[in-house]
Amino acid sequence: MMKILFMNSSPNREGNTYRIGEELLKDKEHDVLQMADYRISQYGQVFDDDEIKDVLKKIDECDVLVIGSPVYWYTVSGMLKTFIDRLYMLPEAETLRGKKLYLFAQGSAPNQDTVKSIEFLSNRLSYLMGMELKGVVTDSLDGKEILSKMKIEN
């Protein structure tokens, strides 16, 4: 059985992103990684208390990574974007290679440009990190489209 990790990249630990992720994975054994619990420095500004390697250790233990994000200013959350930015030239990011990736983003009626931007980001992330992109869905706050379109394999 594949080990599934749900990465909630919302600063709201139990908000809509978390709720949708839990509903999506309700019949599957999974762990939750709350990005709000970790301090990840901006690219080029790494501080002693940076915890990106702790996040990567948790990801290393999974086979399937399900990333959930709210849509803020027409893209994924700053937390998720900072995490992705930091993967560049970080040797520990090699742990992502071979993982199955699902990404969903929910927000208040994201427009087509937002959808394209998030799809592009997901495609580039999976390609550059050697991951297998299994699904990307962007939806409104209720997450109905995410729940109907995204099927997590295990």
Short mmCIF file of C-alpha atoms in Angstrom, two decimals:
data_model
loop_
_atom_site.label_atom_id
_atom_site.label_comp_id
_atom_site.label_asym_id
_atom_site.label_seq_id
_atom_site.Cartn_x
_atom_site.Cartn_y
_atom_site.Cartn_z
CA MET A 1 0.00 0.00 0.00
CA MET A 2 1.31 3.43 -0.92
CA LYS A 3 1.90 5.95 1.84
CA ILE A 4 -0.03 9.19 1.27
CA LEU A 5 0.91 12.60 2.67
CA PHE A 6 -1.50 15.55 2.51
CA MET A 7 0.39 18.86 2.59
CA ASN A 8 -1.98 21.61 3.71
CA SER A 9 -0.32 24.81 2.51
CA SER A 10 -2.93 27.13 3.98
CA PRO A 11 -2.11 29.30 6.99
CA ASN A 12 -5.56 28.32 8.26
CA ARG A 13 -4.89 24.86 9.71
CA GLU A 14 -8.55 23.73 9.61
CA GLY A 15 -9.99 25.93 6.88
CA ASN A 16 -11.44 25.08 3.47
CA THR A 17 -8.21 23.65 2.06
CA TYR A 18 -7.85 21.29 5.00
CA ARG A 19 -11.53 20.32 4.88
CA ILE A 20 -11.40 19.53 1.16
CA GLY A 21 -8.17 17.55 1.55
CA GLU A 22 -9.60 15.48 4.37
CA GLU A 23 -12.79 14.81 2.39
CA LEU A 24 -10.73 13.85 -0.65
CA LEU A 25 -8.72 11.36 1.41
CA LYS A 26 -11.43 10.21 3.84
CA ASP A 27 -11.28 6.56 2.73
CA LYS A 28 -7.49 6.44 2.54
CA GLU A 29 -4.89 6.10 5.24
CA HIS A 30 -2.81 9.26 5.16
CA ASP A 31 -0.72 11.66 7.19
CA VAL A 32 -1.14 15.43 7.29
CA LEU A 33 1.66 17.97 7.05
CA GLN A 34 0.52 21.42 8.18
CA MET A 35 2.84 23.90 6.47
CA ALA A 36 1.72 26.55 8.99
CA ASP A 37 3.65 24.58 11.63
CA TYR A 38 7.01 25.05 9.87
CA ARG A 39 9.25 28.05 9.38
CA ILE A 40 10.66 28.09 5.87
CA SER A 41 12.91 30.99 4.97
CA GLN A 42 12.68 32.82 1.67
CA TYR A 43 15.09 31.76 -1.07
CA GLY A 44 18.44 33.50 -0.45
CA GLN A 45 17.53 34.40 3.15
CA VAL A 46 18.03 31.15 5.07
CA PHE A 47 18.02 31.49 8.86
CA ASP A 48 19.25 29.11 11.56
CA ASP A 49 15.72 28.08 12.51
CA ASP A 50 14.75 27.16 8.93
CA GLU A 51 12.77 23.90 8.83
CA ILE A 52 12.61 23.00 5.13
CA LYS A 53 14.72 19.89 5.70
CA ASP A 54 12.19 18.70 8.30
CA VAL A 55 9.43 19.06 5.70
CA LEU A 56 11.49 17.17 3.13
CA LYS A 57 12.09 14.34 5.64
CA LYS A 58 8.32 13.94 6.02
CA ILE A 59 7.88 13.95 2.24
CA ASP A 60 10.65 11.37 1.91
CA GLU A 61 8.49 8.90 3.86
CA CYS A 62 5.56 9.06 1.41
CA ASP A 63 4.89 7.65 -2.05
CA VAL A 64 2.02 10.01 -2.89
CA LEU A 65 2.06 13.74 -2.15
CA VAL A 66 -1.28 15.56 -2.19
CA ILE A 67 -0.77 19.32 -1.99
CA GLY A 68 -3.71 21.55 -1.14
CA SER A 69 -3.56 25.33 -1.37
CA PRO A 70 -5.91 28.26 -1.14
CA VAL A 71 -5.86 30.64 -4.10
CA TYR A 72 -4.39 33.98 -3.02
CA TRP A 73 -3.86 36.75 -5.55
CA TYR A 74 -4.42 34.44 -8.52
CA THR A 75 -1.97 31.73 -7.51
CA VAL A 76 -1.07 29.28 -4.74
CA SER A 77 -0.41 30.43 -1.18
CA GLY A 78 2.81 32.22 -0.29
CA MET A 79 3.71 29.29 1.97
CA LEU A 80 3.61 26.86 -0.92
CA LYS A 81 5.37 29.24 -3.29
CA THR A 82 8.18 29.78 -0.76
CA PHE A 83 8.55 26.02 -0.36
CA ILE A 84 8.74 25.54 -4.14
CA ASP A 85 11.22 28.43 -4.52
CA ARG A 86 13.50 26.82 -1.94
CA LEU A 87 13.65 23.52 -3.81
CA TYR A 88 15.91 25.14 -6.39
CA MET A 89 19.48 23.89 -5.94
CA LEU A 90 18.69 22.15 -2.63
CA PRO A 91 20.26 18.65 -2.66
CA GLU A 92 17.62 17.30 -0.26
CA ALA A 93 14.93 18.11 -2.86
CA GLU A 94 16.05 14.91 -4.61
CA THR A 95 13.67 13.16 -2.20
CA LEU A 96 10.77 14.33 -4.42
CA ARG A 97 11.97 12.26 -7.38
CA GLY A 98 9.58 9.45 -8.26
CA LYS A 99 6.74 10.64 -5.99
CA LYS A 100 3.21 10.81 -7.34
CA LEU A 101 1.91 14.39 -7.13
CA TYR A 102 -1.65 15.66 -6.87
CA LEU A 103 -2.30 19.37 -6.41
CA PHE A 104 -5.56 21.14 -5.75
CA ALA A 105 -6.16 24.84 -5.23
CA GLN A 106 -9.42 26.31 -4.03
CA GLY A 107 -10.55 29.90 -3.83
CA SER A 108 -13.29 32.33 -4.64
CA ALA A 109 -14.11 31.57 -8.30
CA PRO A 110 -10.60 31.40 -9.78
CA ASN A 111 -10.51 32.71 -13.36
CA GLN A 112 -8.96 30.98 -16.40
CA ASP A 113 -5.65 32.83 -16.03
CA THR A 114 -5.42 31.57 -12.45
CA VAL A 115 -6.18 28.02 -13.53
CA LYS A 116 -3.53 28.17 -16.28
CA SER A 117 -0.96 29.63 -13.88
CA ILE A 118 -1.51 26.89 -11.29
CA GLU A 119 -1.46 24.17 -13.95
CA PHE A 120 1.80 25.59 -15.34
CA LEU A 121 3.36 25.72 -11.86
CA SER A 122 2.31 22.11 -11.17
CA ASN A 123 3.68 20.88 -14.49
CA ARG A 124 7.02 22.64 -14.02
CA LEU A 125 7.33 21.47 -10.40
CA SER A 126 6.68 17.85 -11.30
CA TYR A 127 8.96 17.93 -14.35
CA LEU A 128 11.91 19.65 -12.66
CA MET A 129 11.67 17.55 -9.49
CA GLY A 130 11.16 14.25 -11.35
CA MET A 131 7.69 13.66 -9.96
CA GLU A 132 4.74 11.99 -11.67
CA LEU A 133 1.94 14.56 -11.92
CA LYS A 134 -1.32 12.65 -11.45
CA GLY A 135 -3.81 15.50 -11.19
CA VAL A 136 -4.33 19.25 -10.87
CA VAL A 137 -7.73 20.74 -10.07
CA THR A 138 -8.59 24.35 -9.28
CA ASP A 139 -12.02 25.09 -7.84
CA SER A 140 -14.16 27.45 -5.83
CA LEU A 141 -14.40 27.46 -2.04
CA ASP A 142 -16.77 24.51 -1.75
CA GLY A 143 -14.39 22.12 -3.49
CA LYS A 144 -17.12 20.13 -5.27
CA GLU A 145 -15.18 20.03 -8.53
CA ILE A 146 -12.03 18.91 -6.72
CA LEU A 147 -13.91 16.11 -5.01
CA SER A 148 -15.57 14.96 -8.25
CA LYS A 149 -12.53 15.21 -10.56
CA MET A 150 -9.57 14.21 -8.42
CA LYS A 151 -9.22 10.51 -7.68
CA ILE A 152 -6.26 9.56 -5.51
CA GLU A 153 -4.71 6.19 -6.31
CA ASN A 154 -3.11 4.14 -3.58
#
